[in-house]
Coordinates of C-alpha atoms in Angstrom, one line a residue:
M2 CA 4.2 -17.6 11.5
A3 CA 1.6 -20.3 10.0
H4 CA -2.4 -20.2 9.3
P5 CA -4.1 -22.0 12.3
R6 CA -6.6 -23.6 9.1
A7 CA -3.4 -24.8 7.4
A8 CA -1.9 -25.8 10.4
E9 CA -4.9 -27.4 11.5
A10 CA -5.4 -29.4 7.7
G11 CA -1.5 -30.4 7.5
K12 CA -0.1 -28.5 5.5
D13 CA 3.1 -27.1 5.1
P14 CA 3.3 -23.8 7.5
E15 CA 4.7 -22.1 4.9
D16 CA 2.2 -22.6 1.7
A17 CA 2.1 -19.1 1.0
R18 CA -1.1 -20.0 -0.6
L19 CA -3.1 -20.1 2.6
D20 CA -1.6 -17.1 4.4
K21 CA -2.9 -14.1 4.2
R22 CA 0.1 -12.5 6.0
F23 CA 2.6 -14.2 3.9
W24 CA 1.5 -12.0 0.7
L25 CA 1.4 -9.1 2.8
L26 CA 5.1 -9.6 3.4
V27 CA 5.6 -10.2 -0.5
V28 CA 3.8 -7.0 -1.6
G29 CA 6.1 -4.6 1.4
A30 CA 9.1 -6.8 0.1
I31 CA 7.6 -5.4 -4.0
G32 CA 8.2 -2.1 -2.1
V33 CA 11.2 -1.8 0.3
V34 CA 13.4 -4.6 -0.9
Y35 CA 13.1 -4.4 -4.7
G36 CA 12.7 -0.2 -5.1
D37 CA 16.0 0.7 -6.3
I38 CA 16.1 -2.0 -8.5
G39 CA 13.1 -1.1 -10.0
T40 CA 14.4 1.9 -11.5
S41 CA 17.0 0.6 -12.9
P42 CA 15.7 0.6 -16.4
L43 CA 15.7 4.3 -16.0
Y44 CA 19.0 4.2 -17.3
A45 CA 20.6 1.1 -17.4
F46 CA 20.1 -0.1 -20.5
R47 CA 20.3 2.8 -22.2
E48 CA 24.1 3.9 -21.1
A49 CA 24.8 0.5 -21.7
V50 CA 23.5 0.8 -25.5
R51 CA 25.1 3.8 -25.4
A52 CA 28.6 2.7 -24.8
A53 CA 28.1 -0.5 -27.1
S54 CA 26.9 1.4 -29.9
G55 CA 30.2 3.8 -29.6
G56 CA 28.3 6.5 -30.8
S57 CA 27.1 5.2 -33.7
P58 CA 23.1 4.5 -34.1
A59 CA 22.8 1.4 -31.7
N60 CA 22.5 -1.8 -33.9
T61 CA 21.4 -5.5 -33.8
E62 CA 24.8 -6.8 -32.0
A63 CA 24.9 -4.0 -29.0
V64 CA 21.4 -4.3 -28.4
F65 CA 21.5 -8.0 -28.3
G66 CA 24.8 -8.2 -26.3
V67 CA 23.2 -5.7 -23.8
L68 CA 20.0 -7.5 -23.3
S69 CA 21.9 -11.0 -23.0
L70 CA 24.4 -9.6 -20.2
I71 CA 22.0 -8.1 -18.6
F72 CA 19.5 -11.2 -18.1
W73 CA 22.6 -13.6 -17.6
A74 CA 23.2 -10.8 -14.7
L75 CA 20.8 -10.8 -12.5
V76 CA 20.0 -14.8 -12.5
L77 CA 24.0 -15.1 -11.5
I78 CA 23.9 -12.2 -9.6
V79 CA 20.5 -11.8 -7.9
T80 CA 18.8 -15.3 -8.6
L81 CA 21.5 -17.4 -8.0
K82 CA 23.9 -15.7 -5.2
Y83 CA 21.3 -13.5 -3.2
V84 CA 17.8 -14.7 -3.6
I85 CA 18.9 -18.7 -3.5
V86 CA 22.4 -18.7 -1.4
L87 CA 22.9 -15.4 0.8
L88 CA 19.3 -15.2 1.6
R89 CA 19.5 -19.0 3.6
A90 CA 22.5 -17.1 5.4
D91 CA 20.9 -15.6 8.0
N92 CA 22.4 -14.7 11.7
K93 CA 19.0 -15.2 13.6
G94 CA 16.9 -14.0 10.9
E95 CA 18.9 -11.1 10.4
G96 CA 21.1 -10.3 7.0
G97 CA 23.4 -7.2 5.6
T98 CA 27.0 -7.2 6.2
F99 CA 27.5 -7.0 9.9
A100 CA 25.1 -9.9 10.2
L101 CA 26.9 -11.9 7.8
M102 CA 30.2 -10.6 8.8
A103 CA 29.3 -12.0 12.7
L104 CA 29.1 -15.2 11.8
G105 CA 32.0 -15.4 9.8
L106 CA 33.6 -14.0 13.9
T107 CA 31.3 -16.3 16.1
V108 CA 33.6 -19.7 14.2
S109 CA 36.7 -18.5 13.9
K110 CA 38.7 -15.8 16.4
R111 CA 42.1 -15.8 14.3
S112 CA 40.3 -14.5 10.6
S113 CA 38.3 -11.8 13.0
P114 CA 40.6 -9.4 12.0
L115 CA 40.5 -10.0 8.3
L116 CA 36.6 -10.5 8.5
L117 CA 36.1 -7.0 10.5
A118 CA 38.0 -5.3 8.2
L119 CA 35.9 -6.4 4.8
G120 CA 32.8 -5.7 7.3
V121 CA 34.2 -2.0 7.4
A122 CA 35.0 -1.5 3.7
G123 CA 31.8 -3.2 3.0
A124 CA 29.8 -0.9 5.2
S125 CA 31.5 2.1 4.0
F126 CA 31.2 1.6 -0.2
F127 CA 27.4 1.3 1.4
Y128 CA 26.8 4.8 2.1
G129 CA 28.9 5.5 -0.8
D130 CA 25.7 4.2 -2.7
A131 CA 23.5 5.6 -0.5
V132 CA 25.0 9.4 -1.3
L133 CA 24.9 7.9 -5.4
T134 CA 21.3 6.1 -5.4
P135 CA 19.5 9.4 -4.8
A136 CA 20.8 11.4 -7.1
I137 CA 20.8 8.9 -10.4
S138 CA 17.3 7.8 -9.0
V139 CA 15.8 11.3 -8.8
L140 CA 17.5 13.3 -11.9
S141 CA 16.4 10.2 -14.1
A142 CA 12.5 10.3 -13.4
V143 CA 12.6 14.1 -13.7
E144 CA 14.7 14.1 -17.2
G145 CA 11.8 12.3 -18.4
L146 CA 10.3 15.9 -18.7
A147 CA 12.5 17.2 -21.3
L148 CA 10.4 15.1 -23.3
V149 CA 7.2 16.1 -22.7
S150 CA 8.9 20.1 -23.4
P151 CA 12.4 21.2 -24.0
V152 CA 11.8 23.9 -22.1
F153 CA 11.9 21.4 -19.0
E154 CA 15.4 21.0 -19.4
R155 CA 16.8 24.0 -17.7
W156 CA 14.7 22.8 -14.3
I157 CA 15.7 18.9 -14.1
V158 CA 18.6 20.3 -11.7
P159 CA 16.2 22.2 -9.5
L160 CA 13.6 19.9 -9.8
A161 CA 15.1 17.2 -8.3
L162 CA 16.7 19.3 -5.3
V163 CA 13.4 20.4 -4.6
V164 CA 12.6 15.9 -4.6
I165 CA 15.8 15.5 -2.6
V166 CA 15.3 18.0 0.1
A167 CA 12.1 17.8 0.3
L168 CA 12.9 13.5 1.2
F169 CA 15.0 13.8 3.9
A170 CA 13.6 16.5 5.8
V171 CA 10.2 14.5 6.8
Q172 CA 12.9 11.3 7.5
S173 CA 12.4 13.2 11.3
R174 CA 8.6 12.1 11.2
G175 CA 9.6 8.0 10.7
T176 CA 8.3 6.1 7.4
A177 CA 6.0 4.3 9.5
R178 CA 3.1 6.3 7.8
V179 CA 4.8 6.4 4.5
A180 CA 6.2 2.2 4.3
Q181 CA 2.1 1.6 3.8
F182 CA 1.7 3.4 0.7
F183 CA 5.4 1.7 -0.4
G184 CA 4.4 -2.2 -2.0
P185 CA 0.9 -0.9 -3.9
L186 CA 2.7 2.0 -5.0
T187 CA 6.1 0.0 -6.5
V188 CA 3.9 -3.0 -7.4
F189 CA 1.9 -0.8 -10.0
W190 CA 4.6 0.1 -10.7
F191 CA 6.5 -3.1 -11.8
L192 CA 3.1 -3.7 -13.6
M193 CA 4.0 -0.5 -15.4
L194 CA 7.4 -1.8 -16.2
G195 CA 6.0 -5.2 -17.6
G196 CA 3.4 -3.7 -19.4
G197 CA 4.8 -1.3 -21.1
G198 CA 7.5 -3.7 -21.8
L199 CA 5.6 -6.5 -23.2
W200 CA 4.0 -4.2 -25.5
H201 CA 6.4 -3.7 -27.8
V202 CA 8.2 -7.2 -27.3
V203 CA 4.4 -8.2 -28.9
D204 CA 5.6 -5.9 -31.9
N205 CA 9.0 -7.8 -31.8
P206 CA 9.4 -11.0 -30.2
S207 CA 12.5 -11.4 -32.0
V208 CA 14.5 -9.7 -29.5
L209 CA 13.7 -12.8 -27.1
A210 CA 16.7 -14.7 -28.7
A211 CA 18.9 -12.5 -26.9
L212 CA 18.4 -14.3 -23.5
N213 CA 20.7 -16.5 -25.2
P214 CA 24.3 -16.4 -23.3
W215 CA 26.5 -16.6 -26.5
Y216 CA 25.4 -13.3 -27.6
G217 CA 26.3 -11.5 -24.1
L218 CA 29.7 -13.6 -24.4
Q219 CA 30.3 -13.2 -28.4
F220 CA 30.0 -9.4 -27.3
L221 CA 32.2 -9.0 -24.8
V222 CA 35.2 -11.3 -26.5
S223 CA 35.0 -9.5 -29.4
H224 CA 35.2 -6.1 -28.6
G225 CA 37.8 -6.2 -26.1
L226 CA 38.2 -3.1 -23.7
L227 CA 35.0 -1.6 -25.2
G228 CA 33.3 -5.0 -24.5
L229 CA 34.7 -4.2 -20.4
T230 CA 33.5 -0.5 -20.6
V231 CA 29.6 -1.8 -21.0
F232 CA 29.9 -4.2 -18.7
G233 CA 30.4 -2.2 -16.0
F234 CA 27.1 -0.4 -17.4
V235 CA 25.4 -3.4 -17.6
F236 CA 26.1 -3.7 -14.1
L237 CA 23.6 -0.4 -13.6
A238 CA 21.0 -3.5 -14.1
V239 CA 21.9 -5.3 -10.6
T240 CA 21.9 -2.3 -8.2
G241 CA 20.3 -2.4 -5.7
A242 CA 20.8 -6.7 -5.2
E243 CA 22.1 -6.3 -1.9
A244 CA 19.5 -4.8 -0.7
L245 CA 17.9 -8.4 -0.4
Y246 CA 20.1 -9.6 1.6
A247 CA 20.0 -6.6 4.1
D248 CA 16.3 -6.9 4.4
L249 CA 15.8 -10.6 4.8
G250 CA 14.8 -9.5 8.9
H251 CA 12.2 -7.1 7.9
F252 CA 10.5 -9.4 5.5
G253 CA 11.9 -13.3 5.9
R254 CA 13.4 -15.4 3.1
K255 CA 10.2 -16.5 1.6
P256 CA 8.2 -14.0 0.9
I257 CA 11.6 -12.0 -0.5
Q258 CA 12.0 -15.7 -3.1
V259 CA 8.5 -15.1 -4.1
A260 CA 8.5 -11.8 -5.0
W261 CA 11.4 -11.7 -7.1
V262 CA 11.1 -15.2 -9.3
G263 CA 7.1 -14.7 -9.2
F264 CA 7.2 -10.7 -10.0
V265 CA 9.3 -8.5 -9.7
F266 CA 12.2 -10.3 -12.1
P267 CA 9.4 -11.0 -14.7
A268 CA 8.4 -7.6 -14.8
L269 CA 11.4 -6.0 -15.4
M270 CA 13.2 -8.5 -18.3
L271 CA 9.9 -7.9 -20.2
N272 CA 10.7 -3.7 -19.4
Y273 CA 14.7 -4.2 -21.0
M274 CA 13.3 -6.4 -23.9
G275 CA 10.5 -4.2 -24.3
Q276 CA 13.1 -0.8 -24.2
G277 CA 15.7 -3.4 -26.6
A278 CA 12.3 -4.1 -29.6
L279 CA 12.1 0.1 -29.4
V280 CA 14.9 0.5 -30.4
L281 CA 15.5 -2.1 -33.1
A282 CA 13.0 -0.3 -34.4
D283 CA 14.0 2.8 -34.3
A284 CA 17.3 3.8 -33.2
S285 CA 16.4 7.4 -32.4
T286 CA 14.8 6.4 -29.1
I287 CA 17.9 5.6 -27.3
Q288 CA 18.0 9.0 -26.2
N289 CA 15.5 8.1 -23.4
P290 CA 14.2 4.6 -24.1
F291 CA 12.1 3.9 -21.2
Y292 CA 9.8 6.7 -21.9
R293 CA 9.1 6.2 -25.3
L294 CA 8.0 2.6 -24.6
Y295 CA 4.5 4.6 -23.4
P296 CA 2.4 6.9 -25.7
E297 CA 2.3 10.6 -25.6
W298 CA -0.9 11.1 -23.2
A299 CA 1.2 8.7 -20.6
L300 CA 4.7 10.3 -20.6
V301 CA 3.6 12.6 -17.4
P302 CA 1.6 9.9 -15.2
M303 CA 5.0 8.3 -15.9
V304 CA 7.4 10.7 -15.2
V305 CA 5.3 11.6 -11.7
L306 CA 5.1 7.5 -11.2
A307 CA 8.7 7.1 -11.8
T308 CA 9.5 10.0 -9.5
A309 CA 7.6 8.8 -6.6
A310 CA 8.9 5.2 -7.4
T311 CA 13.1 6.7 -7.4
V312 CA 11.5 8.4 -3.7
V313 CA 10.9 5.1 -2.1
A314 CA 13.8 3.6 -4.1
S315 CA 15.5 6.2 -2.2
Q316 CA 13.9 6.4 1.2
A317 CA 14.5 2.7 1.1
V318 CA 18.5 3.2 0.9
I319 CA 18.1 5.9 3.5
T320 CA 16.6 3.4 6.0
G321 CA 19.0 1.4 5.3
A322 CA 21.7 3.8 6.0
F323 CA 20.5 4.6 9.5
S324 CA 19.8 0.9 10.4
L325 CA 24.1 0.2 9.2
A326 CA 25.0 3.5 11.3
R327 CA 23.3 2.0 14.6
Q328 CA 24.7 -1.3 13.8
A329 CA 28.0 0.8 13.9
I330 CA 27.9 2.5 17.0
Q331 CA 27.2 -0.4 19.0
L332 CA 29.8 -2.6 17.5
G333 CA 32.1 -0.1 18.3
L334 CA 33.0 1.2 14.7
L335 CA 31.7 4.9 15.4
P336 CA 31.3 7.1 18.4
R337 CA 27.8 7.3 19.6
F338 CA 25.3 9.4 17.6
A339 CA 21.6 10.2 18.6
V340 CA 19.2 8.0 18.0
R341 CA 15.6 8.7 17.6
H342 CA 13.2 6.2 17.3
T343 CA 9.8 7.2 15.8
S344 CA 7.9 3.8 16.0
E345 CA 6.6 2.6 19.4
E346 CA 5.7 -0.6 17.8
M347 CA 8.5 -1.0 15.7
A348 CA 12.3 -1.3 17.2
G349 CA 13.5 -0.6 13.5
Q350 CA 11.9 2.4 12.6
I351 CA 14.8 5.0 14.2
Y352 CA 16.2 8.2 12.6
L353 CA 19.9 9.7 12.8
P354 CA 19.6 13.5 13.0
R355 CA 23.4 13.6 11.7
V356 CA 23.3 10.7 9.3
N357 CA 20.9 12.3 7.4
W358 CA 21.7 15.5 7.2
L359 CA 25.1 14.6 6.2
L360 CA 23.3 12.5 3.4
L361 CA 21.5 15.0 2.7
I362 CA 24.8 16.6 2.3
G363 CA 26.5 14.6 0.6
V364 CA 23.0 13.6 -2.4
V365 CA 23.1 17.1 -3.0
F366 CA 26.7 17.8 -3.7
T367 CA 26.6 14.5 -6.0
V368 CA 23.1 16.1 -7.7
V369 CA 25.0 19.6 -8.3
T370 CA 28.4 18.3 -9.7
F371 CA 27.5 15.4 -11.9
K372 CA 24.3 16.9 -13.1
S373 CA 22.6 14.6 -15.1
S374 CA 22.5 10.6 -14.6
S375 CA 24.2 9.4 -17.4
N376 CA 27.4 11.5 -16.1
L377 CA 26.2 9.7 -12.4
A378 CA 26.4 6.2 -14.3
S379 CA 29.8 6.1 -14.6
A380 CA 30.3 6.7 -10.5
Y381 CA 27.2 4.4 -9.6
G382 CA 29.0 0.9 -10.3
V383 CA 31.6 1.1 -7.7
S384 CA 30.3 1.5 -4.5
V385 CA 28.0 -1.6 -5.4
T386 CA 30.0 -4.1 -6.9
A387 CA 33.1 -3.2 -4.6
T388 CA 29.8 -4.2 -1.6
L389 CA 29.1 -7.3 -3.9
V390 CA 32.8 -8.7 -3.7
I391 CA 33.0 -7.9 -0.1
N392 CA 29.9 -10.2 0.8
S393 CA 30.9 -12.9 -1.4
L394 CA 34.2 -13.0 0.2
V395 CA 32.8 -13.3 3.2
A396 CA 30.4 -15.7 2.6
F397 CA 32.7 -18.2 1.1
F398 CA 34.4 -18.1 4.6
V399 CA 30.6 -18.1 5.9
L400 CA 29.6 -21.4 3.8
W401 CA 33.1 -22.8 4.1
K402 CA 33.9 -22.4 8.1
Y403 CA 30.5 -22.0 9.8
W404 CA 28.3 -24.3 6.9
R405 CA 31.4 -26.8 7.2
W406 CA 30.9 -27.3 3.0
P407 CA 33.7 -28.7 2.1
L408 CA 35.9 -26.4 0.4
W409 CA 35.5 -27.7 -3.4
K410 CA 31.7 -27.3 -3.3
V411 CA 32.1 -24.0 -1.6
A412 CA 34.8 -22.8 -4.3
A413 CA 32.9 -24.8 -7.1
L414 CA 29.6 -21.8 -6.4
M415 CA 31.7 -18.6 -4.9
L416 CA 34.7 -18.2 -7.1
P417 CA 32.7 -17.9 -10.4
L418 CA 30.3 -15.8 -9.3
L419 CA 33.6 -13.5 -7.6
V420 CA 34.9 -14.0 -11.3
V421 CA 32.1 -11.9 -12.8
E422 CA 31.9 -9.6 -9.6
L423 CA 35.3 -8.5 -9.9
T424 CA 34.7 -8.0 -13.6
F425 CA 32.2 -5.5 -12.9
F426 CA 34.2 -3.9 -10.4
A427 CA 37.3 -3.9 -12.8
A428 CA 35.2 -2.3 -15.2
N429 CA 33.9 0.1 -13.2
A430 CA 36.7 1.1 -12.0
M431 CA 38.1 1.7 -15.1
K432 CA 36.0 4.8 -15.0
F433 CA 37.4 6.3 -12.0
F434 CA 38.1 9.6 -13.5
E435 CA 34.6 10.0 -15.2
G436 CA 33.7 10.1 -11.3
A437 CA 34.2 6.4 -9.8
W438 CA 36.9 8.7 -8.1
F439 CA 33.4 9.6 -5.9
P440 CA 32.3 6.8 -4.1
V441 CA 35.6 5.8 -3.4
L442 CA 36.6 8.8 -1.9
V443 CA 33.4 8.4 0.6
A444 CA 34.2 5.2 1.3
A445 CA 37.7 5.7 2.5
V446 CA 36.9 8.7 4.7
L447 CA 34.5 6.1 6.3
S448 CA 37.4 3.9 6.7
L449 CA 39.4 5.8 7.7
I450 CA 37.0 6.9 10.8
M451 CA 35.9 3.8 12.0
F452 CA 39.7 2.1 12.0
T453 CA 40.4 5.3 13.3
W454 CA 37.5 5.7 16.1
M455 CA 38.4 1.8 16.9
R456 CA 41.9 2.1 17.3
G457 CA 41.8 5.4 19.2
Y458 CA 39.0 3.2 21.7
R459 CA 40.9 0.6 22.1
I460 CA 44.5 2.4 23.3
L461 CA 41.6 4.8 25.8
S462 CA 40.5 2.0 27.2
R463 CA 44.5 0.0 27.2
I464 CA 44.5 3.6 29.6
T465 CA 41.4 3.7 31.9
R466 CA 41.9 0.4 33.0
R467 CA 45.7 0.9 33.3
D468 CA 44.0 3.4 36.2
E469 CA 41.4 1.5 37.2
T470 CA 40.9 -0.1 40.6
E471 CA 39.2 -3.6 41.4
L472 CA 36.0 -3.4 43.1
D473 CA 36.5 -6.3 45.1
W474 CA 40.1 -4.2 46.3
L475 CA 37.7 -1.5 46.5
V476 CA 34.8 -3.0 48.6
R477 CA 37.5 -5.1 51.1
R478 CA 38.8 -1.6 51.6
L479 CA 35.1 -0.2 53.0
E480 CA 34.2 -2.8 55.2
A481 CA 37.3 -2.1 57.1
K482 CA 36.7 1.6 56.6
P483 CA 33.2 2.2 56.4
P484 CA 32.6 5.9 54.7
A485 CA 29.2 7.8 55.6
R486 CA 25.8 6.3 54.7
V487 CA 23.3 8.8 53.1
P488 CA 20.0 7.1 52.1
G489 CA 18.7 6.7 48.1
T490 CA 20.3 4.6 45.4
A491 CA 23.3 5.0 43.0
V492 CA 23.9 3.9 39.9
F493 CA 27.1 4.1 38.3
L494 CA 27.8 3.2 35.2
S495 CA 31.3 1.6 33.8
A496 CA 32.7 -0.4 30.7
D497 CA 33.8 -3.4 33.3
V498 CA 31.5 -4.4 36.4
N499 CA 34.9 -6.1 37.8
A500 CA 36.7 -2.7 37.9
A501 CA 35.7 0.1 40.5
P502 CA 34.0 3.0 37.9
T503 CA 35.6 6.2 37.9
A504 CA 33.1 8.4 39.1
L505 CA 32.3 6.2 42.4
M506 CA 36.4 6.9 43.2
H507 CA 36.2 10.8 42.5
N508 CA 32.7 10.1 44.5
L509 CA 34.3 9.0 48.0
K510 CA 37.5 11.2 47.5
H511 CA 35.6 14.2 47.5
N512 CA 31.9 13.4 49.4
R513 CA 33.4 10.4 51.2
V514 CA 29.6 9.1 51.2
L515 CA 28.4 6.2 50.3
H516 CA 24.6 4.9 49.1
E517 CA 22.4 3.1 50.8
R518 CA 21.7 0.9 47.8
N519 CA 24.9 1.2 45.0
V520 CA 25.0 -0.8 41.5
V521 CA 27.6 -0.7 38.9
L522 CA 25.5 -1.1 35.9
S523 CA 27.7 -2.6 32.3
I524 CA 25.9 -2.2 28.9
S525 CA 27.7 -4.8 26.4
T526 CA 27.1 -5.9 22.8
D527 CA 26.8 -9.8 21.6
T528 CA 28.6 -8.9 18.7
S529 CA 27.5 -12.6 17.8
K530 CA 23.4 -12.3 17.4
P531 CA 21.1 -9.4 16.1
R532 CA 18.8 -9.0 18.7
V533 CA 19.2 -10.4 22.1
P534 CA 16.1 -12.4 24.3
R535 CA 14.2 -10.2 26.3
H536 CA 14.8 -12.6 29.2
E537 CA 18.5 -13.0 28.1
R538 CA 19.0 -9.4 28.5
V539 CA 19.7 -8.5 32.0
H540 CA 22.1 -10.2 34.3
I541 CA 22.2 -10.1 38.3
D542 CA 25.2 -10.5 40.4
R543 CA 24.7 -9.9 44.6
S544 CA 27.8 -10.9 45.2
N545 CA 28.0 -8.9 47.9
E546 CA 25.6 -6.5 50.3
M547 CA 27.8 -3.2 49.2
F548 CA 27.8 -3.3 45.7
T549 CA 25.2 -5.0 42.6
R550 CA 26.8 -5.6 39.6
V551 CA 24.1 -5.5 36.5
V552 CA 25.2 -6.6 33.1
A553 CA 22.6 -5.5 30.5
T554 CA 23.6 -7.3 26.9
Y555 CA 22.2 -6.4 23.6
G556 CA 22.8 -7.2 20.2
F557 CA 24.2 -5.3 17.3
M558 CA 21.4 -4.3 15.6
E559 CA 19.8 -2.8 19.1
S560 CA 20.0 0.6 21.0
P561 CA 20.5 0.7 24.6
N562 CA 17.8 1.7 27.0
I563 CA 18.5 2.0 30.8
P564 CA 14.7 2.7 32.0
K565 CA 13.5 -0.6 30.0
I566 CA 17.1 -2.2 31.4
L567 CA 15.5 -1.6 35.1
E568 CA 12.6 -2.8 33.9
G569 CA 14.0 -5.9 33.5
C570 CA 15.9 -6.0 36.9
R571 CA 12.6 -5.6 38.4
R572 CA 11.1 -8.1 36.8
K573 CA 15.0 -10.4 38.7
D574 CA 13.4 -8.7 41.9
L575 CA 16.0 -5.3 41.9
N576 CA 13.6 -2.7 42.4
I577 CA 15.1 0.2 41.2
D578 CA 12.9 3.4 41.3
I579 CA 14.0 5.7 38.8
G580 CA 12.6 9.0 39.6
A581 CA 14.4 8.1 43.3
T582 CA 18.2 7.0 42.1
S583 CA 21.1 9.4 40.9
F584 CA 22.8 7.5 38.0
F585 CA 26.8 8.7 38.4
L586 CA 28.9 8.5 35.0
S587 CA 32.2 9.7 34.3
R588 CA 32.9 12.5 31.2
R589 CA 36.6 12.2 29.8
S590 CA 38.1 15.5 28.6
L591 CA 40.6 13.7 25.9
R592 CA 43.8 15.6 25.3
P593 CA 46.8 14.5 22.9
S594 CA 49.8 13.2 24.9
S595 CA 53.5 13.6 22.9
K596 CA 53.8 9.9 23.8
S597 CA 50.3 9.0 22.1
E598 CA 50.9 5.3 20.3
M599 CA 48.9 7.3 16.8
P600 CA 49.9 9.4 14.4
R601 CA 49.4 13.4 15.7
W602 CA 46.5 13.6 12.9
Q603 CA 44.8 10.9 14.2
T604 CA 45.2 11.0 17.5
R605 CA 43.3 14.5 16.4
L606 CA 40.8 13.5 14.7
F607 CA 39.7 11.1 17.2
I608 CA 39.5 13.4 19.6
W609 CA 37.2 15.5 18.0
L610 CA 34.8 12.7 17.1
A611 CA 34.8 11.6 20.7
R612 CA 34.3 15.4 21.4
T613 CA 31.5 15.0 18.6
S614 CA 29.4 12.0 20.1
E615 CA 26.4 11.7 21.3
D616 CA 25.8 12.6 25.2
A617 CA 25.7 9.5 27.0
T618 CA 22.3 11.2 29.3
T619 CA 20.3 11.4 25.9
Y620 CA 21.5 8.1 24.3
F621 CA 20.7 5.9 27.3
R622 CA 17.4 8.1 27.8
I623 CA 18.3 8.9 31.4
P624 CA 16.5 11.3 33.1
T625 CA 18.1 14.3 33.2
D626 CA 17.3 15.6 36.3
R627 CA 19.0 12.7 37.9
V628 CA 22.7 12.5 36.6
V629 CA 25.6 13.9 38.5
E630 CA 28.6 13.7 35.7
V631 CA 32.4 13.9 36.6
G632 CA 34.8 14.9 34.8
T633 CA 38.0 13.6 34.1
Q634 CA 41.7 14.2 32.0
V635 CA 42.9 11.8 29.9
A636 CA 46.1 12.1 28.0
I637 CA 46.0 9.9 24.8

């Protein structure tokens, strides 16, 4: 929002210099958006140069080649693709894999299966990233203690586990209080990154020549398979780039762009250049060039600061995992999970207990299995490169069909980026047996779960609709032969307001009564919008006196809330007192059928997922003492 004085002066409403809130958003973006990529200097340069040196002492060719590749990877992938292009491809101000997918779905129904498959794959690989990021970040920070004293070396894994368990344990309290410290802390972290690097660049300014792309290209061409391996490690410098787009809705395009170009990118490159200058001066520092940038007296403070920075980076990924899971639930890709809102002011502050503890188990397993950031480096790149490639493929479609760019123009922009990203992916895939199998396994399992849920739910809906009665037909029958009426209001939840809900039919069959007022309520998700304006949320149909149809529509980034739906009804002159209303819900008991359309193992998986689904009463926030559940058995 523009500053009032800026508007009066006729200035550009996006003039950052006159808008205090703009700079607060910039600081916030530095803390949340760039927390992940800001921890990459802890391990990216070290692992890439080690690989480039092939076990020999680090030499000028390896250092210059790696620095050149890091710089141009950040320019092409982060600056060009995300900061300049994708940040403009927003869906009502929101970004991320599902937001991009939803844009594509609005312009082409024929391509929807492919776009949906890409969206599912992108989300699945993101969770591989969500497991690996806290593990590699915290391990790489704590490993600095080994430089203080060799005694600490055997305590690295236990200390990392303590930090990780504490991080996940506080998630239920919400991130609102912690988040206010993220920005200033990460700003200080980036200042230390840039300052530590600048000190050594001044000592050896010739290292700046590595910005020439020739050094990177020459290294790749002249080293064959080794060059491709090094390319995979170079990609560690780009991890976290996907957060730029995913957090678009939280901070806006301009603050994210200004933070990157004016502060984060220069600080990162100064640090990488400083590490390069240090290693060229003393090849033995490749053991841990990041911490060697600083004097011995600053080592312990830097380890503490690095650990805090990795907690920030991990928190951003965990929060993203919560948000992505809620979107998947709303889009019908996952069963209902418990969603706890940890802030009354900020709708995005949510906590999903099941996702939190599953992530914790995954992160602890990763730390115990891989034991060091060097071992994890081989596993880390695959999930992020896969996410980047998928985003590029969907973006190609959006630029072509949604923005209506000429095909040649889209190809000229996106194909070179795709070639670079596919090369990154191939380089990381080469490390499959060294650890890259782990994020692939995580993504495969999650994709299987999501596709099973979608397929099973589609079959279940078809079976249910086959047995349902049209509400209009039921109304005619009830008008011809009215049942006994009882005082009060009954709300029947239904997937389709034009069909008579199962709970209604059972109530008529067994109790032979009908309430004075009956509301058939359907909650739907608009897959093309992240959020639905409040005034568009509720649609009421009073076409007959016996039943009132209510459709409440939510975006794919929102959580349904029945008490708030009833508030929306009151604003449209449909007064429903929640304390004097009975809510009738259908509870399906599923069992496998010998004629199931799915393989038996998949049918059982779907039934298990349905049984673990969050109770509708809790999920929709209905008062438990006002709920009547009617059970039915369905063979699927």
